[in-house]
Amino acid sequence: MRAILERLVAFDTVSSEPNMALILYVKALLEGAGIAVTLVPEAGGGKANLYASTGPAGAGVMLSGHTDVVPVTGQAWTRPPFALTEAEERLYGRGTADMKGFVACAVAAMLEASRRPLRVPLHLALSYDEEIGCMGVRSLIDLLEAAPVRPRFCIVGEPTGMQVATGHKGKVALRATCVGREGHSALAPMALNALHLAADFVNGVRGLQADVAEMGLRDGDYDVPYTTLHVGKLNGGVQVNIVPNHAVIDFEIRSLAGEDVAGLIARLEGLAEAIIAPLRGEFPEAAIRVERLWDYPGLGTATDAAVVNFVKGLTGANGTIKVAFGTEGGLFDQRLGVPTVICGPGSMAQGHKPDEFVTAEQLARCEAMLAALLERLEAGF
């Protein structure tokens, strides 16, 4: 497994870069063991999903992971990010926690499974562009939707400290484009500053967040027990002596199950109209346009579901958790109807940061879970 992880980390699969070299490496490993592999490439050909199956035909269990990682640019790494290094029982490198550690364990499990007399099949799904909105996996889901048999269960191996996670929030990414009127800064009151419009809108987003936090839905299983609104990016202006006529705000909503997300967006659109309406007489071009960029659904698997009890049996867990970050699990659950949990090695507290690492202990626990899985597949569940 460690040799596989070393190779995986060495591939620079930041979401802006191709992942095809990694995918072809895994494909060669699996096909060398006689495992059936299907690639689902993107239109440009530089990226691809991979789906593999071993054992008899049938539903079986699917292990799911993404191959892309977040950038290292601007981070103060003290170790090479795209080389696996080990110290004090920690394995360092970009993606070791999120989530090439699990992918390495899953590929090794597939290779071992190919040598075993399975009575129930094991499947592997590897995707691209998860880190930018779970975008790549959607074409793989299209493929599985058309298949005669879908997996019975899915384990998404995002880092949970090997705890069984049954839920995460859904997410919608949004953009507000603010249009004002340019002018010389010496005559600023005679122009309409798009950045000021943006500031008013951001203030409204913060006000809506306060309302939701105080009076909205709550789920105490999450670290933040309510739906969140977060402004992540604001662009506008050319130079200080020009009143800007254009500004763009990128923001998000991470929603609890049952949240009226459409209602929240409608409130934001109403906020935009309230800001612009008094200005239209003097500045008819004034606007704040809110658009949806992309989204993915939350995951809300019942704690007494068969998949939960099955995976708890593999890990020895007594309870379940919910995670703050999003995954592809909600898409597998909602689009395919495949019962899904999240369980993988490492912690997201080490992900997306310089000197990312996963511990040897966590990888060993993941290997033990997958070994137990193979025993169950041999026994016919």
GROMACS .gro file of C-alpha atoms in nm:
model
  381
    1MET     CA    1   0.000   0.000   0.000
    2ARG     CA    2   0.276   0.248   0.086
    3ALA     CA    3   0.441   0.203  -0.251
    4ILE     CA    4   0.107   0.286  -0.413
    5LEU     CA    5   0.063   0.591  -0.190
    6GLU     CA    6   0.412   0.710  -0.277
    7ARG     CA    7   0.327   0.698  -0.646
    8LEU     CA    8  -0.012   0.866  -0.597
    9VAL     CA    9   0.134   1.159  -0.401
   10ALA     CA   10   0.400   1.210  -0.668
   11PHE     CA   11   0.132   1.292  -0.926
   12ASP     CA   12   0.050   1.665  -0.916
   13THR     CA   13  -0.327   1.636  -0.943
   14VAL     CA   14  -0.425   1.982  -0.824
   15SER     CA   15  -0.773   2.034  -0.966
   16SER     CA   16  -0.645   2.278  -1.228
   17GLU     CA   17  -0.412   2.008  -1.366
   18PRO     CA   18  -0.482   1.680  -1.551
   19ASN     CA   19  -0.519   1.360  -1.351
   20MET     CA   20  -0.479   1.123  -1.643
   21ALA     CA   21  -0.126   1.007  -1.553
   22LEU     CA   22  -0.249   0.895  -1.209
   23ILE     CA   23  -0.556   0.728  -1.359
   24LEU     CA   24  -0.348   0.537  -1.615
   25TYR     CA   25  -0.111   0.423  -1.338
   26VAL     CA   26  -0.403   0.282  -1.138
   27LYS     CA   27  -0.559   0.133  -1.450
   28ALA     CA   28  -0.236  -0.053  -1.530
   29LEU     CA   29  -0.211  -0.188  -1.176
   30LEU     CA   30  -0.569  -0.314  -1.176
   31GLU     CA   31  -0.570  -0.456  -1.526
   32GLY     CA   32  -0.242  -0.633  -1.448
   33ALA     CA   33  -0.436  -0.821  -1.180
   34GLY     CA   34  -0.715  -0.909  -1.424
   35ILE     CA   35  -0.959  -0.648  -1.290
   36ALA     CA   36  -1.209  -0.495  -1.531
   37VAL     CA   37  -1.157  -0.118  -1.562
   38THR     CA   38  -1.366   0.149  -1.733
   39LEU     CA   39  -1.250   0.507  -1.783
   40VAL     CA   40  -1.491   0.798  -1.818
   41PRO     CA   41  -1.284   1.084  -1.963
   42GLU     CA   42  -1.376   1.449  -1.975
   43ALA     CA   43  -1.430   1.606  -2.315
   44GLY     CA   44  -1.078   1.753  -2.327
   45GLY     CA   45  -0.917   1.420  -2.248
   46GLY     CA   46  -0.682   1.541  -1.974
   47LYS     CA   47  -0.892   1.406  -1.689
   48ALA     CA   48  -1.092   1.093  -1.629
   49ASN     CA   49  -1.295   0.901  -1.377
   50LEU     CA   50  -1.217   0.534  -1.321
   51TYR     CA   51  -1.458   0.254  -1.235
   52ALA     CA   52  -1.334  -0.097  -1.164
   53SER     CA   53  -1.494  -0.421  -1.048
   54THR     CA   54  -1.361  -0.753  -0.927
   55GLY     CA   55  -1.542  -1.069  -0.824
   56PRO     CA   56  -1.872  -1.203  -0.959
   57ALA     CA   57  -2.132  -0.987  -1.129
   58GLY     CA   58  -2.374  -0.815  -0.896
   59ALA     CA   59  -2.436  -0.516  -0.674
   60GLY     CA   60  -2.159  -0.544  -0.417
   61VAL     CA   61  -1.980  -0.268  -0.228
   62MET     CA   62  -1.826   0.042  -0.387
   63LEU     CA   63  -1.523   0.224  -0.248
   64SER     CA   64  -1.518   0.586  -0.363
   65GLY     CA   65  -1.241   0.844  -0.363
   66HIS     CA   66  -1.133   1.153  -0.552
   67THR     CA   67  -0.792   1.192  -0.712
   68ASP     CA   68  -0.761   1.571  -0.719
   69VAL     CA   69  -0.601   1.779  -0.445
   70VAL     CA   70  -0.604   2.146  -0.347
   71PRO     CA   71  -0.318   2.380  -0.448
   72VAL     CA   72   0.001   2.429  -0.251
   73THR     CA   73   0.063   2.778  -0.389
   74GLY     CA   74   0.118   3.035  -0.115
   75GLN     CA   75   0.157   2.772   0.157
   76ALA     CA   76   0.475   2.745   0.366
   77TRP     CA   77   0.562   2.378   0.320
   78THR     CA   78   0.873   2.250   0.499
   79ARG     CA   79   0.862   1.922   0.305
   80PRO     CA   80   0.819   1.854  -0.067
   81PRO     CA   81   0.441   1.850  -0.124
   82PHE     CA   82   0.452   1.602  -0.413
   83ALA     CA   83   0.685   1.348  -0.256
   84LEU     CA   84   0.590   1.111   0.024
   85THR     CA   85   0.808   1.159   0.332
   86GLU     CA   86   0.777   0.992   0.670
   87ALA     CA   87   0.874   1.104   1.019
   88GLU     CA   88   0.749   1.001   1.362
   89GLU     CA   89   0.479   0.771   1.220
   90ARG     CA   90   0.340   1.049   1.000
   91LEU     CA   91   0.331   1.031   0.621
   92TYR     CA   92   0.355   1.378   0.466
   93GLY     CA   93   0.253   1.502   0.122
   94ARG     CA   94  -0.031   1.683  -0.052
   95GLY     CA   95  -0.334   1.458  -0.048
   96THR     CA   96  -0.212   1.209   0.210
   97ALA     CA   97  -0.516   1.291   0.426
   98ASP     CA   98  -0.750   1.428   0.159
   99MET     CA   99  -0.763   1.164   0.022
  100LYS     CA  100  -0.489   0.966  -0.148
  101GLY     CA  101  -0.427   0.771   0.172
  102PHE     CA  102  -0.767   0.607   0.134
  103VAL     CA  103  -0.727   0.572  -0.243
  104ALA     CA  104  -0.400   0.382  -0.192
  105CYS     CA  105  -0.568   0.152   0.061
  106ALA     CA  106  -0.864   0.098  -0.174
  107VAL     CA  107  -0.644   0.015  -0.475
  108ALA     CA  108  -0.445  -0.230  -0.261
  109ALA     CA  109  -0.772  -0.386  -0.144
  110MET     CA  110  -0.887  -0.429  -0.505
  111LEU     CA  111  -0.560  -0.605  -0.590
  112GLU     CA  112  -0.599  -0.837  -0.292
  113ALA     CA  113  -0.966  -0.895  -0.377
  114SER     CA  114  -0.870  -1.012  -0.725
  115ARG     CA  115  -0.684  -1.303  -0.564
  116ARG     CA  116  -0.973  -1.404  -0.338
  117PRO     CA  117  -1.282  -1.620  -0.409
  118LEU     CA  118  -1.533  -1.340  -0.361
  119ARG     CA  119  -1.901  -1.428  -0.355
  120VAL     CA  120  -1.998  -1.057  -0.368
  121PRO     CA  121  -1.814  -0.806  -0.592
  122LEU     CA  122  -1.599  -0.512  -0.489
  123HIS     CA  123  -1.609  -0.192  -0.693
  124LEU     CA  124  -1.377   0.110  -0.700
  125ALA     CA  125  -1.480   0.460  -0.815
  126LEU     CA  126  -1.212   0.728  -0.856
  127SER     CA  127  -1.316   1.077  -0.965
  128TYR     CA  128  -1.167   1.413  -1.059
  129ASP     CA  129  -1.254   1.775  -0.971
  130GLU     CA  130  -1.415   1.694  -0.637
  131GLU     CA  131  -1.236   1.987  -0.475
  132ILE     CA  132  -1.411   2.237  -0.703
  133GLY     CA  133  -1.767   2.125  -0.642
  134CYS     CA  134  -1.786   1.748  -0.698
  135MET     CA  135  -1.792   1.818  -1.070
  136GLY     CA  136  -1.607   1.527  -1.230
  137VAL     CA  137  -1.794   1.242  -1.066
  138ARG     CA  138  -2.122   1.340  -1.233
  139SER     CA  139  -2.028   1.174  -1.562
  140LEU     CA  140  -1.939   0.856  -1.372
  141ILE     CA  141  -2.278   0.869  -1.203
  142ASP     CA  142  -2.436   0.901  -1.549
  143LEU     CA  143  -2.260   0.576  -1.641
  144LEU     CA  144  -2.380   0.398  -1.327
  145GLU     CA  145  -2.736   0.526  -1.374
  146ALA     CA  146  -2.748   0.340  -1.704
  147ALA     CA  147  -2.596   0.019  -1.564
  148PRO     CA  148  -2.824  -0.283  -1.511
  149VAL     CA  149  -2.705  -0.321  -1.149
  150ARG     CA  150  -2.589  -0.055  -0.907
  151PRO     CA  151  -2.374  -0.102  -0.596
  152ARG     CA  152  -2.560  -0.211  -0.285
  153PHE     CA  153  -2.351   0.009  -0.052
  154CYS     CA  154  -2.093   0.286  -0.094
  155ILE     CA  155  -1.808   0.385   0.137
  156VAL     CA  156  -1.664   0.730   0.059
  157GLY     CA  157  -1.317   0.735   0.211
  158GLU     CA  158  -1.285   1.102   0.304
  159PRO     CA  159  -1.088   1.154   0.628
  160THR     CA  160  -1.308   1.087   0.931
  161GLY     CA  161  -1.049   0.942   1.168
  162MET     CA  162  -1.200   0.605   1.069
  163GLN     CA  163  -1.527   0.697   1.235
  164VAL     CA  164  -1.848   0.621   1.046
  165ALA     CA  165  -2.005   0.945   0.924
  166THR     CA  166  -2.368   0.945   0.815
  167GLY     CA  167  -2.417   1.306   0.707
  168HIS     CA  168  -2.283   1.633   0.579
  169LYS     CA  169  -2.438   1.961   0.469
  170GLY     CA  170  -2.529   2.042   0.112
  171LYS     CA  171  -2.365   2.335  -0.064
  172VAL     CA  172  -2.460   2.589  -0.328
  173ALA     CA  173  -2.201   2.830  -0.468
  174LEU     CA  174  -2.338   3.168  -0.578
  175ARG     CA  175  -2.219   3.488  -0.740
  176ALA     CA  176  -2.352   3.842  -0.706
  177THR     CA  177  -2.249   4.078  -0.987
  178CYS     CA  178  -2.274   4.445  -0.891
  179VAL     CA  179  -2.304   4.712  -1.162
  180GLY     CA  180  -2.251   5.080  -1.089
  181ARG     CA  181  -2.125   5.382  -1.286
  182GLU     CA  182  -1.761   5.476  -1.322
  183GLY     CA  183  -1.622   5.822  -1.257
  184HIS     CA  184  -1.323   6.022  -1.138
  185SER     CA  185  -1.267   5.973  -0.767
  186ALA     CA  186  -1.254   6.353  -0.721
  187LEU     CA  187  -1.623   6.348  -0.819
  188ALA     CA  188  -1.705   6.023  -0.645
  189PRO     CA  189  -2.052   6.128  -0.520
  190MET     CA  190  -2.159   6.182  -0.880
  191ALA     CA  191  -2.077   5.820  -0.973
  192LEU     CA  192  -2.209   5.491  -0.834
  193ASN     CA  193  -1.942   5.279  -0.667
  194ALA     CA  194  -1.996   4.909  -0.742
  195LEU     CA  195  -1.775   4.814  -0.450
  196HIS     CA  196  -2.004   5.009  -0.219
  197LEU     CA  197  -2.298   4.815  -0.360
  198ALA     CA  198  -2.104   4.498  -0.295
  199ALA     CA  199  -2.032   4.605   0.062
  200ASP     CA  200  -2.402   4.665   0.122
  201PHE     CA  201  -2.485   4.323  -0.019
  202VAL     CA  202  -2.217   4.151   0.192
  203ASN     CA  203  -2.358   4.323   0.497
  204GLY     CA  204  -2.698   4.181   0.404
  205VAL     CA  205  -2.552   3.831   0.371
  206ARG     CA  206  -2.410   3.868   0.721
  207GLY     CA  207  -2.746   3.982   0.850
  208LEU     CA  208  -2.919   3.682   0.696
  209GLN     CA  209  -2.658   3.454   0.853
  210ALA     CA  210  -2.734   3.605   1.193
  211ASP     CA  211  -3.105   3.539   1.142
  212VAL     CA  212  -3.045   3.178   1.038
  213ALA     CA  213  -2.809   3.116   1.329
  214GLU     CA  214  -3.061   3.255   1.576
  215MET     CA  215  -3.391   3.124   1.440
  216GLY     CA  216  -3.318   2.862   1.172
  217LEU     CA  217  -3.295   2.484   1.172
  218ARG     CA  218  -3.044   2.322   1.405
  219ASP     CA  219  -2.862   1.990   1.411
  220GLY     CA  220  -2.638   1.940   1.712
  221ASP     CA  221  -2.441   1.662   1.543
  222TYR     CA  222  -2.248   1.928   1.349
  223ASP     CA  223  -1.971   2.149   1.488
  224VAL     CA  224  -2.167   2.444   1.346
  225PRO     CA  225  -2.526   2.331   1.409
  226TYR     CA  226  -2.701   2.559   1.159
  227THR     CA  227  -2.692   2.651   0.792
  228THR     CA  228  -2.405   2.887   0.709
  229LEU     CA  229  -2.362   3.169   0.457
  230HIS     CA  230  -2.004   3.265   0.378
  231VAL     CA  231  -1.853   3.528   0.146
  232GLY     CA  232  -1.527   3.393   0.009
  233LYS     CA  233  -1.419   3.634  -0.264
  234LEU     CA  234  -1.477   3.997  -0.369
  235ASN     CA  235  -1.326   4.152  -0.681
  236GLY     CA  236  -1.366   4.504  -0.817
  237GLY     CA  237  -1.192   4.824  -0.915
  238VAL     CA  238  -0.898   4.918  -1.135
  239GLN     CA  239  -0.711   5.185  -0.938
  240VAL     CA  240  -0.783   5.414  -0.649
  241ASN     CA  241  -0.868   5.728  -0.849
  242ILE     CA  242  -1.141   5.557  -1.052
  243VAL     CA  243  -1.483   5.487  -0.905
  244PRO     CA  244  -1.541   5.121  -0.999
  245ASN     CA  245  -1.842   5.031  -1.210
  246HIS     CA  246  -1.820   4.656  -1.158
  247ALA     CA  247  -1.769   4.420  -0.864
  248VAL     CA  248  -1.820   4.048  -0.818
  249ILE     CA  249  -1.891   3.860  -0.494
  250ASP     CA  250  -1.853   3.482  -0.471
  251PHE     CA  251  -2.028   3.327  -0.175
  252GLU     CA  252  -2.183   3.002  -0.057
  253ILE     CA  253  -2.462   2.846   0.145
  254ARG     CA  254  -2.391   2.521   0.334
  255SER     CA  255  -2.728   2.388   0.432
  256LEU     CA  256  -2.871   2.145   0.680
  257ALA     CA  257  -3.107   1.876   0.557
  258GLY     CA  258  -3.454   2.029   0.533
  259GLU     CA  259  -3.329   2.385   0.486
  260ASP     CA  260  -3.525   2.601   0.240
  261VAL     CA  261  -3.226   2.699   0.030
  262ALA     CA  262  -3.444   2.841  -0.248
  263GLY     CA  263  -3.610   3.061   0.013
  264LEU     CA  264  -3.272   3.188   0.135
  265ILE     CA  265  -3.168   3.271  -0.221
  266ALA     CA  266  -3.499   3.452  -0.274
  267ARG     CA  267  -3.430   3.659   0.037
  268LEU     CA  268  -3.088   3.751  -0.101
  269GLU     CA  269  -3.245   3.852  -0.432
  270GLY     CA  270  -3.490   4.066  -0.237
  271LEU     CA  271  -3.198   4.222  -0.051
  272ALA     CA  272  -3.031   4.305  -0.385
  273GLU     CA  273  -3.350   4.469  -0.510
  274ALA     CA  274  -3.385   4.673  -0.192
  275ILE     CA  275  -3.031   4.807  -0.238
  276ILE     CA  276  -3.078   4.895  -0.606
  277ALA     CA  277  -3.437   5.024  -0.616
  278PRO     CA  278  -3.365   5.372  -0.468
  279LEU     CA  279  -3.077   5.422  -0.715
  280ARG     CA  280  -3.249   5.344  -1.045
  281GLY     CA  281  -3.385   5.693  -1.104
  282GLU     CA  282  -3.035   5.844  -1.120
  283PHE     CA  283  -2.848   5.532  -1.230
  284PRO     CA  284  -3.075   5.317  -1.450
  285GLU     CA  285  -2.790   5.073  -1.519
  286ALA     CA  286  -2.750   4.991  -1.149
  287ALA     CA  287  -2.788   4.621  -1.069
  288ILE     CA  288  -2.699   4.337  -0.835
  289ARG     CA  289  -2.755   4.008  -1.014
  290VAL     CA  290  -2.745   3.684  -0.812
  291GLU     CA  291  -2.669   3.360  -0.998
  292ARG     CA  292  -2.615   3.001  -0.894
  293LEU     CA  293  -2.276   2.862  -1.001
  294TRP     CA  294  -2.294   2.500  -0.888
  295ASP     CA  295  -2.416   2.285  -0.603
  296TYR     CA  296  -2.406   1.940  -0.451
  297PRO     CA  297  -2.656   1.776  -0.219
  298GLY     CA  298  -2.604   1.695   0.145
  299LEU     CA  299  -2.590   1.343   0.284
  300GLY     CA  300  -2.834   1.226   0.550
  301THR     CA  301  -2.812   0.849   0.591
  302ALA     CA  302  -3.023   0.718   0.879
  303THR     CA  303  -2.811   0.601   1.171
  304ASP     CA  304  -2.994   0.267   1.175
  305ALA     CA  305  -2.956   0.207   0.800
  306ALA     CA  306  -2.813  -0.126   0.686
  307VAL     CA  307  -2.503   0.039   0.538
  308VAL     CA  308  -2.428   0.207   0.870
  309ASN     CA  309  -2.453  -0.116   1.065
  310PHE     CA  310  -2.247  -0.294   0.800
  311VAL     CA  311  -1.957  -0.047   0.810
  312LYS     CA  312  -1.972  -0.018   1.190
  313GLY     CA  313  -1.927  -0.394   1.191
  314LEU     CA  314  -1.614  -0.357   0.978
  315THR     CA  315  -1.457  -0.090   1.199
  316GLY     CA  316  -1.584  -0.190   1.542
  317ALA     CA  317  -1.742   0.153   1.588
  318ASN     CA  318  -2.018   0.201   1.843
  319GLY     CA  319  -2.153   0.535   1.719
  320THR     CA  320  -2.165   0.767   1.421
  321ILE     CA  321  -2.071   1.126   1.344
  322LYS     CA  322  -2.150   1.395   1.088
  323VAL     CA  323  -1.878   1.594   0.911
  324ALA     CA  324  -1.849   1.963   0.836
  325PHE     CA  325  -1.707   1.922   0.483
  326GLY     CA  326  -1.892   1.810   0.172
  327THR     CA  327  -1.837   1.491  -0.026
  328GLU     CA  328  -1.962   1.306  -0.332
  329GLY     CA  329  -2.168   1.085  -0.103
  330GLY     CA  330  -2.485   1.290  -0.142
  331LEU     CA  331  -2.471   1.246  -0.521
  332PHE     CA  332  -2.434   0.868  -0.493
  333ASP     CA  333  -2.721   0.858  -0.247
  334GLN     CA  334  -2.962   1.096  -0.421
  335ARG     CA  335  -2.890   1.029  -0.788
  336LEU     CA  336  -2.822   0.655  -0.771
  337GLY     CA  337  -3.012   0.559  -0.459
  338VAL     CA  338  -2.700   0.386  -0.324
  339PRO     CA  339  -2.691   0.392   0.059
  340THR     CA  340  -2.369   0.571   0.153
  341VAL     CA  341  -2.148   0.643   0.452
  342ILE     CA  342  -1.819   0.828   0.484
  343CYS     CA  343  -1.528   0.653   0.653
  344GLY     CA  344  -1.160   0.703   0.587
  345PRO     CA  345  -0.817   0.754   0.741
  346GLY     CA  346  -0.682   1.084   0.870
  347SER     CA  347  -0.836   1.412   0.971
  348MET     CA  348  -0.952   1.709   0.766
  349ALA     CA  349  -0.773   1.917   1.030
  350GLN     CA  350  -0.456   1.816   0.844
  351GLY     CA  351  -0.605   1.858   0.496
  352HIS     CA  352  -0.571   2.168   0.275
  353LYS     CA  353  -0.274   2.288   0.486
  354PRO     CA  354   0.104   2.293   0.447
  355ASP     CA  355   0.277   1.974   0.557
  356GLU     CA  356  -0.043   1.773   0.520
  357PHE     CA  357  -0.010   1.428   0.671
  358VAL     CA  358  -0.186   1.106   0.764
  359THR     CA  359  -0.063   0.884   1.045
  360ALA     CA  360   0.056   0.528   0.996
  361GLU     CA  361  -0.192   0.424   1.264
  362GLN     CA  362  -0.484   0.563   1.063
  363LEU     CA  363  -0.371   0.388   0.746
  364ALA     CA  364  -0.337   0.061   0.940
  365ARG     CA  365  -0.693   0.100   1.068
  366CYS     CA  366  -0.816   0.161   0.715
  367GLU     CA  367  -0.636  -0.148   0.590
  368ALA     CA  368  -0.797  -0.348   0.873
  369MET     CA  369  -1.143  -0.221   0.777
  370LEU     CA  370  -1.089  -0.321   0.414
  371ALA     CA  371  -0.952  -0.661   0.516
  372ALA     CA  372  -1.269  -0.717   0.716
  373LEU     CA  373  -1.469  -0.608   0.412
  374LEU     CA  374  -1.300  -0.867   0.193
  375GLU     CA  375  -1.384  -1.136   0.447
  376ARG     CA  376  -1.749  -1.034   0.433
  377LEU     CA  377  -1.745  -1.035   0.052
  378GLU     CA  378  -1.594  -1.384   0.054
  379ALA     CA  379  -1.862  -1.500   0.295
  380GLY     CA  380  -2.136  -1.352   0.077
  381PHE     CA  381  -2.203  -1.065   0.323
   0.00000   0.00000   0.00000
